[in-house]
Short mmCIF file of C-alpha atoms and ligand atoms in Angstrom, two decimals:
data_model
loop_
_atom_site.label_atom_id
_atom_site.label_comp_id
_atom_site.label_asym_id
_atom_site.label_seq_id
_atom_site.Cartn_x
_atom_site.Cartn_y
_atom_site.Cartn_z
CA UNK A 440 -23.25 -12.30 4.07
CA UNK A 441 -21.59 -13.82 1.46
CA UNK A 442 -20.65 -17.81 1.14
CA UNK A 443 -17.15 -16.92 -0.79
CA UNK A 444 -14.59 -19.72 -0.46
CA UNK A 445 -11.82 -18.46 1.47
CA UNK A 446 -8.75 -18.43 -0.72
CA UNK A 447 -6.48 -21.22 -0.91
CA UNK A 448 -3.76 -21.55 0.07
CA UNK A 449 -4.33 -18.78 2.55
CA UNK A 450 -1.82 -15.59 3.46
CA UNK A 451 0.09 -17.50 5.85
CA UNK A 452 0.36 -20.59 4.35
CA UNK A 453 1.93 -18.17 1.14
CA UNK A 454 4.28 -16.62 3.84
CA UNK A 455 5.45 -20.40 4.90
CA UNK A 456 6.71 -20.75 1.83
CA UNK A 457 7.52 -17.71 0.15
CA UNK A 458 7.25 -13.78 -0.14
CA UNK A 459 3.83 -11.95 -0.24
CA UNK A 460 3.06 -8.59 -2.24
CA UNK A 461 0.82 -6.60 -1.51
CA UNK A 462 0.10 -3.50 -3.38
CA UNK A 463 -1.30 -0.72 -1.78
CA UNK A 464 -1.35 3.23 -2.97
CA UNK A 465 -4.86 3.06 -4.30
CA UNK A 466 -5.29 6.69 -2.90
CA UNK A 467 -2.61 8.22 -4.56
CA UNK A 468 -3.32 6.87 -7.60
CA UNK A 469 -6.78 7.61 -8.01
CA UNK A 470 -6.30 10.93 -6.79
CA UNK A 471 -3.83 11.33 -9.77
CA UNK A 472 -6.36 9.86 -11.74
CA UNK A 473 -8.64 12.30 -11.24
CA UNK A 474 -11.81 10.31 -9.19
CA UNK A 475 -10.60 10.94 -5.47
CA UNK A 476 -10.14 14.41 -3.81
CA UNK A 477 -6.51 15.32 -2.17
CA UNK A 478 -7.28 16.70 1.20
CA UNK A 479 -9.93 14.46 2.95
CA UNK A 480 -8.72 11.64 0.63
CA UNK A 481 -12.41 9.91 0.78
CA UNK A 482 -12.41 6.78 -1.58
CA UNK A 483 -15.86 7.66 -2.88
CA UNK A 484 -15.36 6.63 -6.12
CA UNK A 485 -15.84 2.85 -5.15
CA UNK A 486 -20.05 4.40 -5.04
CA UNK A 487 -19.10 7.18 -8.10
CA UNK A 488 -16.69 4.96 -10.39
CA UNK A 489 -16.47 1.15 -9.39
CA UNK A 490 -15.09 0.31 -12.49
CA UNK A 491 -12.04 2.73 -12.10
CA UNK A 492 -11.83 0.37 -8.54
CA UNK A 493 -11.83 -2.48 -10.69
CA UNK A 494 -9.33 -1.72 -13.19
CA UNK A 495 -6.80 -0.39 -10.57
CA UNK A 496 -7.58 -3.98 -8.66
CA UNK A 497 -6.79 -5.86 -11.81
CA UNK A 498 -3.67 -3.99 -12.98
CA UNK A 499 -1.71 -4.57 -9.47
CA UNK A 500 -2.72 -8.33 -9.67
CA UNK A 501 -1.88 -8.22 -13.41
CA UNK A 502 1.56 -6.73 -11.91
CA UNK A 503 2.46 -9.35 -9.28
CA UNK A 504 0.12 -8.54 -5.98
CA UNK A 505 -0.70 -11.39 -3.99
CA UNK A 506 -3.38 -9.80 -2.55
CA UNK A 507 -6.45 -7.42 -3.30
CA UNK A 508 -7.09 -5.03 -0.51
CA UNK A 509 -10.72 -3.91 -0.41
CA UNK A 510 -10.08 -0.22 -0.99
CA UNK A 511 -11.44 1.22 2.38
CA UNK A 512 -9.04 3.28 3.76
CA UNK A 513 -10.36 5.99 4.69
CA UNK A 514 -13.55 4.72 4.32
CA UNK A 515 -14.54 4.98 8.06
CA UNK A 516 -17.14 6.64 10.30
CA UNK A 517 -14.69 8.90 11.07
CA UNK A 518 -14.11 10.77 7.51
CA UNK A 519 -17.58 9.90 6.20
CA UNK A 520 -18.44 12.78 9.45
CA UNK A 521 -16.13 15.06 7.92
CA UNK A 522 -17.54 15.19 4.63
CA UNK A 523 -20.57 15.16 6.37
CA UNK A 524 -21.61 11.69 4.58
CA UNK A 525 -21.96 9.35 7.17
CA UNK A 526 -25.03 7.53 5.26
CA UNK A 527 -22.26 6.32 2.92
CA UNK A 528 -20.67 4.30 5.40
CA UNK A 529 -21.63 0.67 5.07
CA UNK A 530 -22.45 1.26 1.45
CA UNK A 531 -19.02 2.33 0.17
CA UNK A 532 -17.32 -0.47 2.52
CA UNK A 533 -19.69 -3.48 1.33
CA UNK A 534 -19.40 -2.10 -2.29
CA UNK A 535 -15.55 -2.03 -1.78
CA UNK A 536 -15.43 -5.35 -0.28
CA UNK A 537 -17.46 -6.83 -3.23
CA UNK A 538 -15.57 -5.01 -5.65
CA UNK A 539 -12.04 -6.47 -4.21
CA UNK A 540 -13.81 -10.04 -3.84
CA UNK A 541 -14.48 -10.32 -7.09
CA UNK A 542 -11.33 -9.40 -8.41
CA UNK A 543 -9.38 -11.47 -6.04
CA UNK A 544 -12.11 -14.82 -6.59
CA UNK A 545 -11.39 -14.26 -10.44
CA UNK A 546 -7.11 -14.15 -9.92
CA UNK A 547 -6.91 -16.83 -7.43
CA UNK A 548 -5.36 -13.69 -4.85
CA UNK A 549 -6.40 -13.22 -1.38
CA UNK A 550 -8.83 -10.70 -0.56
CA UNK A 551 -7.86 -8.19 2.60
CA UNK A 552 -10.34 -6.33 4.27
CA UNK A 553 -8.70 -2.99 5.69
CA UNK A 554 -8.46 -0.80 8.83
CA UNK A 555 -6.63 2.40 9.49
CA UNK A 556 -6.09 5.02 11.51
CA UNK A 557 -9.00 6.52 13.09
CA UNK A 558 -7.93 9.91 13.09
CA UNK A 559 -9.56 10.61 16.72
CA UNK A 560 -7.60 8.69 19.12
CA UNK A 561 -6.31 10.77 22.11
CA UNK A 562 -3.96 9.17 24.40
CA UNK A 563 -5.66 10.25 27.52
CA UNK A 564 -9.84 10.02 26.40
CA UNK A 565 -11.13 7.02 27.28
CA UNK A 566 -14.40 8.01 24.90
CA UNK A 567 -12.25 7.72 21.70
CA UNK A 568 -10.82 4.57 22.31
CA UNK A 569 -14.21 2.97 22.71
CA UNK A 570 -15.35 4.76 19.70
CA UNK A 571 -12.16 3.53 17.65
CA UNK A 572 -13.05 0.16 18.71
CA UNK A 573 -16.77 0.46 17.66
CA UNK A 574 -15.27 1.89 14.04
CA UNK A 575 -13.06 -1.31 13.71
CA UNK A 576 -15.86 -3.63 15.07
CA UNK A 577 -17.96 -2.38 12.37
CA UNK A 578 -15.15 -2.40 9.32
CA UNK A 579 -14.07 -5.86 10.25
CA UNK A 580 -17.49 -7.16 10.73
CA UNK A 581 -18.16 -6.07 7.07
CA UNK A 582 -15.01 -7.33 5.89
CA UNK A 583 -16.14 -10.76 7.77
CA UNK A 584 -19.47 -10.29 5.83
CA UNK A 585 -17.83 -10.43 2.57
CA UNK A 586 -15.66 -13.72 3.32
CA UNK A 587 -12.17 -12.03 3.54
CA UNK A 588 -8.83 -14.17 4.10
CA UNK A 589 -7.22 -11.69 6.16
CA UNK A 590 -7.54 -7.88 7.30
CA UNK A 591 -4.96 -5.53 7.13
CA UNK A 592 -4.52 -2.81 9.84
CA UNK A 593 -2.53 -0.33 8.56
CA UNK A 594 -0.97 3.53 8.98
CA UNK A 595 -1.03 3.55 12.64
CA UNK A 596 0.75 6.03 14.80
CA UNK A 597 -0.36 5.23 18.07
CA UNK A 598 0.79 1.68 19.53
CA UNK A 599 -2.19 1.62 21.67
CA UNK A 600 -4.54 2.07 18.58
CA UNK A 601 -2.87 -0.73 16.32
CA UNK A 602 -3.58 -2.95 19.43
CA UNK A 603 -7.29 -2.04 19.43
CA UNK A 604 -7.15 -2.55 15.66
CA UNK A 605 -5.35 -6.43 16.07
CA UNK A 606 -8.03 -6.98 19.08
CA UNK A 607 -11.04 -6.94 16.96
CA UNK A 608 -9.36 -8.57 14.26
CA UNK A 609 -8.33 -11.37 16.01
CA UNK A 610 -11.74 -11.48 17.48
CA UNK A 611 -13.28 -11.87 14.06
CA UNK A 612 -10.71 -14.99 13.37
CA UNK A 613 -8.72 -13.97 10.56
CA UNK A 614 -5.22 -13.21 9.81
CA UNK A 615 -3.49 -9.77 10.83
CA UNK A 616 -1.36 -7.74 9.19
CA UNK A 617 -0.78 -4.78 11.00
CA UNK A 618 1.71 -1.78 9.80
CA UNK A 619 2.84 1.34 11.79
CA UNK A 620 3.37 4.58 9.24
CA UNK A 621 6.63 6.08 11.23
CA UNK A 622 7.30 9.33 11.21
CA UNK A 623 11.03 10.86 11.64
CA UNK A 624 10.81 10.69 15.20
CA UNK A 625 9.08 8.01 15.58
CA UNK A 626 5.09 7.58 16.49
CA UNK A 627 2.58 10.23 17.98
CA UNK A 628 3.69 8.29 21.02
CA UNK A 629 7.08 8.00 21.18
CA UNK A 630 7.54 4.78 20.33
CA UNK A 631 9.86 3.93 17.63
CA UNK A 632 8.72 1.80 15.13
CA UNK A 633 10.60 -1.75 16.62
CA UNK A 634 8.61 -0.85 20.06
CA UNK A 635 5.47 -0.70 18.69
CA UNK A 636 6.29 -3.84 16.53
CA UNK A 637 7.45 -5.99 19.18
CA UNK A 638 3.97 -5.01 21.43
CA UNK A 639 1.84 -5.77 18.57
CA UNK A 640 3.98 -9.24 17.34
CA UNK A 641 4.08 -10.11 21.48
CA UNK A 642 0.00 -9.51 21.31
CA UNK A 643 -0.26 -12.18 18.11
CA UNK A 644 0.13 -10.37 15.20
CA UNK A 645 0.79 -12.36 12.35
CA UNK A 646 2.37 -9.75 10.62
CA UNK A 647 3.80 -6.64 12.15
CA UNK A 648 6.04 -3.87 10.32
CA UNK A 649 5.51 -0.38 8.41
CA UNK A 650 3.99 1.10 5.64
CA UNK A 651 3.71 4.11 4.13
CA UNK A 652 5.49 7.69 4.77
CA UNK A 653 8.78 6.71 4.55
CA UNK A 654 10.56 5.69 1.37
CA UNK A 655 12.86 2.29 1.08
CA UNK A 656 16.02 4.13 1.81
CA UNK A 657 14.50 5.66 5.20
CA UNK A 658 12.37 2.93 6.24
CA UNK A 659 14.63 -0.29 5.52
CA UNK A 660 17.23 0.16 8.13
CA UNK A 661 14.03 0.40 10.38
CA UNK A 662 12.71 -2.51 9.34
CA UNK A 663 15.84 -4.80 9.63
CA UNK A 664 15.73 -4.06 13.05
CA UNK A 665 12.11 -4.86 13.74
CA UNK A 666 13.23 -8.34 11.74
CA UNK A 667 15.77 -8.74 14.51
CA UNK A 668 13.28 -7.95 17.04
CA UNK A 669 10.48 -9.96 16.31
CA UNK A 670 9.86 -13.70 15.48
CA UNK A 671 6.76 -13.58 13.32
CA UNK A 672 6.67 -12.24 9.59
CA UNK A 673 7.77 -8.97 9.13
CA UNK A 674 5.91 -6.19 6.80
CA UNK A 675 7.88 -3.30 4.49
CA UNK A 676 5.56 -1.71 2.34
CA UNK A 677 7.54 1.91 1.55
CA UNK A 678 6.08 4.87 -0.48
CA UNK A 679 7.99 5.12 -3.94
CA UNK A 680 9.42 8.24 -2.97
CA UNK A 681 13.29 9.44 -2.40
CA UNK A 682 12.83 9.91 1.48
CA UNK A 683 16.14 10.65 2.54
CA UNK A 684 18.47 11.38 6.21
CA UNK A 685 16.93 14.78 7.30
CA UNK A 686 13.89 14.16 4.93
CA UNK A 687 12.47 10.28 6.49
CA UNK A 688 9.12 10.49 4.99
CA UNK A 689 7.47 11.72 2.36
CA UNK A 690 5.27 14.76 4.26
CA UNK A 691 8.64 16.36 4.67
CA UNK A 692 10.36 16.31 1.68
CA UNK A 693 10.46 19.41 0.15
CA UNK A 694 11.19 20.51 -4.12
CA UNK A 695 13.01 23.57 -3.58
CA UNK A 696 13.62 23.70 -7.64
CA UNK A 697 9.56 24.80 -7.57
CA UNK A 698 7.86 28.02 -6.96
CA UNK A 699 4.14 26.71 -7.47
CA UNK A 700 3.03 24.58 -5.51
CA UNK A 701 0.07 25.38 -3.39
CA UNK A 702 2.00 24.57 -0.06
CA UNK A 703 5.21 24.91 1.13
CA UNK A 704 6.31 21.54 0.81
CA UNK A 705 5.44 18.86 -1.80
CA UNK A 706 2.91 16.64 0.28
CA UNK A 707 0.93 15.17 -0.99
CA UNK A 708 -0.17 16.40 -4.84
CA UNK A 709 3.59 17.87 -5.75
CA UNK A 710 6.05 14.75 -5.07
CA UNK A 711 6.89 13.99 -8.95
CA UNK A 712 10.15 15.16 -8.71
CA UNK A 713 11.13 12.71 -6.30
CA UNK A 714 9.69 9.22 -7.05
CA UNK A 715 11.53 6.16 -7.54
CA UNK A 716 11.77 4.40 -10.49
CA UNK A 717 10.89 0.90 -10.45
CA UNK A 718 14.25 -0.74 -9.89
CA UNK A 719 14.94 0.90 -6.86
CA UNK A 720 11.87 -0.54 -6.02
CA UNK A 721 13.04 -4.00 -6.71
CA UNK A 722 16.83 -3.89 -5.21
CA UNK A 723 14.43 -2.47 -1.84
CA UNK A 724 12.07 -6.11 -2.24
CA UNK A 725 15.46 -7.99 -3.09
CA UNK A 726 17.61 -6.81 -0.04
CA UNK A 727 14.12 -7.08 2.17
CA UNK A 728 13.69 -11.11 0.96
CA UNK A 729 17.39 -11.73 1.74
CA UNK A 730 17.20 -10.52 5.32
CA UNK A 731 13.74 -12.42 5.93
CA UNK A 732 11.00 -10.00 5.84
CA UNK A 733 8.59 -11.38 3.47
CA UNK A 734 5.50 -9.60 3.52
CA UNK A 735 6.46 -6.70 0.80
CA UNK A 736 4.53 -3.93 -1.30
CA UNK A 737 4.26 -0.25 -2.06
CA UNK A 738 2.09 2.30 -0.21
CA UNK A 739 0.98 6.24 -1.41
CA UNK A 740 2.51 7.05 -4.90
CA UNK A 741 2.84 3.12 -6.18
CA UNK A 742 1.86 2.66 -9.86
CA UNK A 743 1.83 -0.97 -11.11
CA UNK A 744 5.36 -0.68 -12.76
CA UNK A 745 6.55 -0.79 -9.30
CA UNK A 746 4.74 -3.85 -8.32
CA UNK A 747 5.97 -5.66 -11.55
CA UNK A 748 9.96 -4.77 -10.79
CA UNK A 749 9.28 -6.15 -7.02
CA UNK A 750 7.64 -9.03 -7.76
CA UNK A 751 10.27 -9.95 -10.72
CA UNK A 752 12.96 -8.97 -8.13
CA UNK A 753 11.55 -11.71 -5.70
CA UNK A 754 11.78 -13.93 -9.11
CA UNK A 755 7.87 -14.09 -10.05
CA UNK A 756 7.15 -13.74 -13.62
CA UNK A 757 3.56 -11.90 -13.15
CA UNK A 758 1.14 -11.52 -16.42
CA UNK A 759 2.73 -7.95 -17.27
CA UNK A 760 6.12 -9.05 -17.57
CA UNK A 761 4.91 -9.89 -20.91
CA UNK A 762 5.20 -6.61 -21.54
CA UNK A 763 8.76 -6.14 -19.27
CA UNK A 764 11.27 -3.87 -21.26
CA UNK A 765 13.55 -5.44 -24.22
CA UNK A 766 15.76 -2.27 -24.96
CA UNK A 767 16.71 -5.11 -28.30
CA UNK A 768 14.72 -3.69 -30.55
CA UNK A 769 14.74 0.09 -29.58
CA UNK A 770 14.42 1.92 -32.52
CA UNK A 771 18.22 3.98 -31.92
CA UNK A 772 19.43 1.46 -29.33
CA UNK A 773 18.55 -2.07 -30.32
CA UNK A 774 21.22 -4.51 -30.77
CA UNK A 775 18.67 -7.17 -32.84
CA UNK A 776 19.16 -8.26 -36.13
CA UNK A 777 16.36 -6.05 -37.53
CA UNK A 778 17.55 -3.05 -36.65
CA UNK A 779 19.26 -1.36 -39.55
CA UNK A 780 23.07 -0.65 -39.09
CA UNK A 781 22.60 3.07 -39.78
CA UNK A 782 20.50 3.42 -37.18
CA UNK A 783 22.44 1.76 -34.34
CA UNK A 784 25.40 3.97 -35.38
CA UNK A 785 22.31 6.99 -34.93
CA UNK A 786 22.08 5.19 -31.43
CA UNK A 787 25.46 6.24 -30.39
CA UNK A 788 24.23 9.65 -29.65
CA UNK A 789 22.97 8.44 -26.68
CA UNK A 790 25.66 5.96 -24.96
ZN1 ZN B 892 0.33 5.32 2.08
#
């Protein structure tokens, strides 16, 4: 246990009065990085390399997130039994939790402990629901443990799992956040994603919506319509990739201008080609704010450039807009003073 002062003003106090970002993607990006393996996607390295945890904590916060989520995704019973590791459990979720806590106690940001998708929920099994409730019991009760202002459920595809998931949480007291990743048809269930929204907001969410899989241009129609649908806050938190028609998430898009990759598709180590640069990202939080969903971030493939255009499109001024781009004083295609007339001319070459 911990006796960390719960932040202040609290996530849904913030949402009374204004948008929330959250950044997520911390898989993706350490994966790129080089300290977590694609496949089982374990996040180890908060046990191997804490301080890469750290730094990635600090630079979305430094960009304009609102809130630090403890980096356990993925970090459950379940995996941990994959990788046959299961004696890293509580470990790599308290170290997590402590890692996020600090960052968030030292930005004045809330600090989210996390849930996901167990990975061995069947519809019909009684067994596995129990055990997915024991696996959020014990996440959660961590995540209490460590004084956290609110817990995130996220990347469900199975309505009955998420409502599991928002059971324990609101057993534990604190506020819910709970996101649905949608495939193109919907969820594993069948339900499409304003369904599953309105069960979990009609249970007591306090936040209800998607994130990850699809990109903004596949997943914001979707969410408008949850907005409609529901009367708490609403949740968008989109990958940053070109999801398109045909192509709604990112498992299915497909770089038909390559010949190597491993797979057939580009999920989930080839998807360069198609990410969006950061003001997409921004006209996605803008046109989100206006039609009153106000919980906003960026799942699998975000890098903090992202989370600096969104929160500057929702009119923050974070610590790395400091460093926001002045094209002024471009070498070539400056306009300032400075730059010397010859060199402007130069400049033409690229209007
Ligand atoms: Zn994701």
């Amino acid at each position: 246990m911990t006796n960390r002062t719960l932040a202040s003003p609290g996530l849904l106090e913030r949402l009374a009065v204004g948008p929330v970002i959250c950044a997520e993607g911390y898989l993706f990006e350490l994966e790129r990085r080089g300290y977590i393996q694609a496949g089982a996607f374990v996040p180890e390295v908060v046990l191997e390399h804490p301080e890469k945890v750290y730094e990635l904590h600090r630079e979305f916060v430094h960009a304009g997130s609102d809130v630090v989520e403890a980096f356990t995704y993925y970090g459950h019973r379940e995996k941990l039994r994959v990788i046959g590791k299961e004696e890293l459990l509580e470990p790599l979720n308290r170290n997590a939790l402590n890692i996020a806590a600090e960052v968030a106690d030292e930005s004045g940001t809330l600090l989210a402990g996390n849930i996901c998708n167990t990975n061995i929920w069947v519809p019909e099994d009684k067994n596995t629901h129990a055990a997915a409730r024991g696996m959020f019991e014990e996440q959660v009760g961590w995540a209490v443990d460590a004084g956290a202002d609110m817990i995130i459920g996220e990347t469900f595809c199975w309505t009955d799992e998420a409502l599991v998931a928002l059971d324990v949480i609101q057993a534990s007291g604190k506020p819910s956040v709970i996101t649905f990743a949608l495939d193109a048809d919907g969820l594993h269930d069948g339900a499409d994603g304003v369904t599953a929204c309105k069960r979990l907001a009609d249970a007591g969410a306090d936040v209800v919506g998607l994130n990850c899989s699809r990109g903004p241009a596949t997943m914001l129609p979707v969410v408008l319509d949850i907005r409609a649908a529901v009367d708490c806050h609403v949740a968008a938190l989109p990958v940053p990739y070109r999801t398109t028609p045909g192509h709604e998430t990112f498992q299915l898009l497909e770089d038909t201008s390559c010949c190597c990759t491993p797979s057939t598709g580009s999920f989930p180590t080839a998807l360069d080609p198609f990410v969006c640069n950061r003001y997409e990202l921004g006209e996605f939080a803008k046109e989100m704010f206006s039609a009153g969903v106000n919980y906003l971030g960026i799942c699998c493939g975000a890098g903090p450039h992202h989370i600096r255009s969104m929160a500057e499109a929702l009119g923050r001024r974070p610590p790395a807009s400091r460093y926001s781009p002045d094209m002024s004083k471009h070498a070539y295609q400056g306009t300032d003073d400075n730059i010397p007339d010859y060199y402007k001319k130069l400049g033409e070459m690229y209007e």
